[in-house]
Amino acid sequence: MFTVDDFKSSLTDRLITGKSMQGNLFKQVAGDLAKQALGIASQPVYENQTQIYFTDPQTQESLQIPVLPPKITIKWERQTETVNILNLGEVDFTTGKKLQEISFSSFFPIEYTPTYCRYADIPDPATAYMTLDGWCAAQNTDYVPDRPVRLMITGTSLNINMLVLISNLETEDRGGEPGDIYYSLSCREWREIKVRTEAEQYARNNRPNPKPKPKIVQQKIKSGDTVQEFLYKIAKQHYGNGQDWNKVYNMNKAKLQGNLTKKAIDLVL
């Protein structure tokens, strides 16, 4: 016998599965509404804390994604070079890492719906899409081919905060959902390359050499030698000219006082 409970269950199943052409989001919303209307208890709703932002560092213009994508794909690869070694075969050598890639798909709704919108003041779909498209096509004025934007994804186990280039942006209009704009985008990590100007390179190449450290030698004056004779021998030995003895004297005046025959002297040359 077909009971009221059977009818409720059948009606709920039809509402949940009967509009599959509208996508998973419609099925979830329709199912929740049907369960509430029929008095069927539902499980507590988990509140997703994820937020996605794009910000232009130059203009400070920002865009928060109003509807979270069902998944976010993050791709990371190690860059390797394969070398064929005799009697061993192929060997991979790490040469760095490739640029990180992040991609996701979502849509800009024409109307705010608290069930899936992250905030109430959602942007106009066309305006939001044109903002992304403008960042995708933007070029800098100082001969840098592309201008990066900052991507921030918070509230996940892998928080993202990096400069990226929007490398691919696709959109589609779906029948039965006028005004909504569905899109898919891909971002690539952006690395800044610092190029020296000619003036900077010239200054670097013509930077004066640092002053060499003084040479210290240990010498002992021979019995019977005067200080001048002692310094003359030192200058001739280290400078090649005994007439430079006064140079040795000027750098070591304090050490050339008193009885010099008792101990060796550390001379600065």
XYZ file of C-alpha atoms in Angstrom:
269
model
C 0.000 0.000 0.000
C 1.332 3.469 -1.004
C 1.454 5.542 2.211
C 1.887 9.278 2.842
C 5.473 8.644 3.836
C 6.035 6.869 0.525
C 4.556 9.893 -1.284
C 6.848 12.286 0.601
C 9.871 10.166 -0.198
C 8.904 9.862 -3.876
C 8.233 13.603 -4.210
C 11.552 14.459 -2.572
C 13.442 12.124 -4.902
C 11.756 13.685 -7.927
C 12.636 17.206 -6.798
C 16.231 16.202 -6.126
C 16.832 14.265 -9.363
C 14.206 15.571 -11.766
C 16.059 18.777 -12.700
C 19.443 17.327 -13.513
C 19.787 19.632 -16.519
C 20.140 22.565 -14.092
C 23.222 21.087 -12.438
C 24.221 19.926 -8.977
C 23.583 23.305 -7.398
C 19.885 23.235 -8.333
C 19.544 19.689 -7.025
C 21.051 20.663 -3.691
C 18.839 23.732 -3.262
C 15.688 21.948 -4.455
C 16.395 18.995 -2.226
C 16.890 21.137 0.877
C 13.705 23.115 0.193
C 11.728 19.932 -0.399
C 12.956 18.352 2.807
C 12.062 21.469 4.793
C 8.601 21.687 3.209
C 7.875 18.018 3.880
C 9.177 18.127 7.435
C 12.097 15.825 6.783
C 15.007 16.492 9.116
C 18.194 17.558 7.354
C 21.794 17.282 8.479
C 23.546 20.392 9.884
C 25.024 22.543 7.112
C 28.825 22.868 7.143
C 29.886 26.486 6.756
C 32.726 26.774 4.257
C 35.198 29.478 5.285
C 36.997 29.635 1.931
C 37.338 33.062 0.301
C 38.869 33.900 -3.102
C 40.138 37.381 -3.971
C 41.888 38.988 -6.941
C 43.616 42.362 -6.422
C 45.458 44.609 -8.873
C 48.617 45.820 -7.054
C 48.840 48.936 -9.235
C 45.258 50.208 -9.064
C 44.185 48.421 -5.831
C 41.034 47.280 -7.675
C 39.812 44.010 -6.184
C 37.255 41.330 -6.933
C 35.970 38.719 -4.497
C 34.611 35.624 -6.204
C 30.914 35.565 -5.191
C 30.309 31.829 -5.706
C 32.932 29.318 -4.627
C 33.955 26.769 -7.251
C 33.240 23.100 -6.495
C 36.976 22.425 -6.708
C 40.261 24.289 -7.076
C 43.064 22.585 -8.982
C 46.643 23.448 -8.005
C 49.373 22.030 -10.241
C 53.038 21.933 -9.249
C 55.820 20.256 -11.205
C 59.538 19.811 -10.702
C 61.680 20.792 -13.660
C 64.217 18.121 -14.583
C 66.812 17.515 -17.255
C 67.374 13.954 -18.435
C 70.938 12.912 -19.264
C 71.925 9.596 -20.826
C 75.003 8.239 -19.018
C 77.093 5.469 -20.535
C 76.554 2.053 -18.899
C 73.887 3.535 -16.630
C 71.114 4.877 -18.830
C 68.889 7.883 -18.247
C 69.379 9.984 -15.121
C 67.225 12.965 -14.119
C 68.816 16.094 -12.672
C 66.679 18.687 -10.907
C 66.960 22.125 -12.516
C 64.350 23.997 -10.474
C 60.573 24.049 -10.373
C 58.013 24.972 -12.976
C 55.523 27.760 -12.475
C 52.619 26.831 -10.225
C 49.222 26.697 -11.961
C 45.827 27.252 -10.334
C 42.502 26.726 -12.095
C 38.822 26.653 -11.179
C 35.335 27.151 -12.631
C 32.341 29.005 -11.214
C 29.749 31.593 -12.233
C 28.686 35.178 -11.571
C 24.989 35.127 -10.546
C 22.621 37.878 -11.614
C 20.808 37.723 -8.266
C 22.005 37.207 -4.723
C 21.107 33.811 -3.267
C 22.219 33.236 0.332
C 22.463 29.490 -0.216
C 25.619 29.764 -2.304
C 26.696 33.433 -2.530
C 29.580 34.378 -0.249
C 28.340 37.941 0.342
C 25.241 40.020 -0.339
C 26.690 42.900 -2.376
C 27.617 40.742 -5.357
C 28.957 42.463 -8.501
C 27.100 42.715 -11.778
C 28.052 39.567 -13.763
C 29.097 41.461 -16.893
C 31.169 43.945 -14.871
C 32.867 41.177 -12.891
C 33.701 39.231 -16.024
C 35.080 42.329 -17.771
C 37.313 42.946 -14.747
C 38.828 39.476 -15.093
C 39.105 39.888 -18.852
C 40.848 43.243 -18.412
C 43.424 41.715 -16.083
C 43.924 38.858 -18.508
C 44.689 41.245 -21.378
C 46.477 43.977 -19.392
C 49.952 45.034 -20.452
C 52.381 47.179 -18.552
C 53.852 50.396 -19.892
C 57.514 49.676 -19.127
C 57.924 46.878 -21.676
C 56.987 44.111 -19.272
C 54.750 41.835 -21.392
C 52.097 41.212 -18.741
C 50.877 42.773 -15.524
C 50.271 40.371 -12.631
C 47.435 40.430 -10.119
C 47.479 39.048 -6.601
C 45.447 35.893 -5.966
C 44.464 35.109 -2.381
C 42.645 31.928 -1.359
C 42.010 31.795 2.380
C 40.245 29.389 4.714
C 41.721 26.237 3.170
C 44.459 23.863 4.240
C 46.632 25.289 1.441
C 46.317 29.053 1.711
C 47.396 30.837 -1.478
C 48.845 34.352 -1.620
C 50.848 35.020 -4.772
C 51.177 37.170 -7.863
C 49.711 35.438 -10.907
C 48.936 35.977 -14.561
C 45.450 35.014 -15.713
C 46.589 32.861 -18.611
C 43.218 31.526 -19.757
C 39.629 32.744 -19.360
C 36.566 31.087 -20.895
C 32.890 31.964 -20.531
C 29.531 30.488 -21.489
C 25.873 31.449 -21.341
C 23.494 28.690 -20.280
C 19.917 28.479 -21.405
C 17.333 28.939 -18.691
C 19.666 31.050 -16.550
C 19.517 34.529 -18.122
C 22.029 36.987 -16.726
C 24.299 34.419 -15.081
C 27.802 34.181 -16.557
C 29.669 30.902 -16.182
C 33.438 30.975 -16.521
C 36.594 28.909 -16.219
C 39.989 30.442 -15.601
C 43.595 29.377 -15.208
C 46.358 31.301 -13.448
C 50.112 30.888 -13.592
C 52.532 31.955 -10.904
C 54.380 35.161 -11.822
C 58.063 35.574 -11.013
C 59.676 38.970 -11.122
C 62.904 39.294 -13.095
C 65.091 42.208 -12.021
C 67.062 43.614 -14.957
C 69.905 46.038 -14.256
C 70.048 49.276 -16.239
C 73.215 50.301 -18.086
C 74.014 52.828 -15.341
C 73.610 50.196 -12.611
C 75.745 47.717 -14.535
C 78.448 50.377 -15.125
C 78.500 51.269 -11.438
C 78.754 47.589 -10.534
C 81.631 46.974 -12.958
C 83.516 50.099 -11.868
C 83.105 49.674 -8.160
C 86.456 50.374 -6.437
C 88.246 47.364 -5.053
C 88.148 47.079 -1.284
C 91.290 48.193 0.530
C 93.574 45.186 0.995
C 94.180 44.028 4.529
C 97.557 45.065 5.945
C 100.265 42.428 6.006
C 101.738 41.605 9.403
C 105.227 40.117 9.711
C 107.191 39.232 12.820
C 110.793 40.468 12.888
C 113.534 40.763 15.518
C 116.229 43.437 15.378
C 119.753 42.097 15.324
C 122.174 43.165 18.007
C 124.227 46.112 16.821
C 121.712 47.314 14.189
C 120.187 50.743 14.526
C 116.463 51.185 14.088
C 117.022 52.761 10.695
C 119.236 49.879 9.558
C 116.607 47.422 10.795
C 113.834 49.202 8.921
C 115.990 49.547 5.803
C 116.401 45.765 5.636
C 112.666 45.221 6.165
C 111.747 47.702 3.414
C 114.208 46.172 0.980
C 112.935 42.664 1.714
C 109.217 43.412 1.385
C 109.059 46.507 -0.862
C 112.170 45.891 -2.948
C 113.649 49.265 -2.004
C 115.372 50.020 1.288
C 114.689 53.726 0.820
C 111.060 53.019 1.779
C 112.116 52.369 5.388
C 110.257 55.524 6.514
C 106.998 53.967 5.266
C 107.572 51.041 7.626
C 108.453 53.442 10.408
C 105.306 55.589 9.981
C 103.052 52.533 10.210
C 104.780 51.139 13.310
C 105.931 54.153 15.370
C 104.432 52.937 18.639
C 106.126 49.557 18.350
C 109.600 50.971 17.663
C 110.126 52.477 21.097
C 112.375 51.262 23.916
C 114.700 48.271 23.842
C 113.940 46.392 20.614
C 116.449 43.565 21.053
C 114.541 41.624 23.665
C 111.641 40.347 21.590
C 110.289 40.020 18.087
C 108.058 42.788 16.769
C 104.841 42.384 14.792
C 105.255 44.919 11.988
C 102.382 46.157 9.820
C 103.417 46.415 6.159
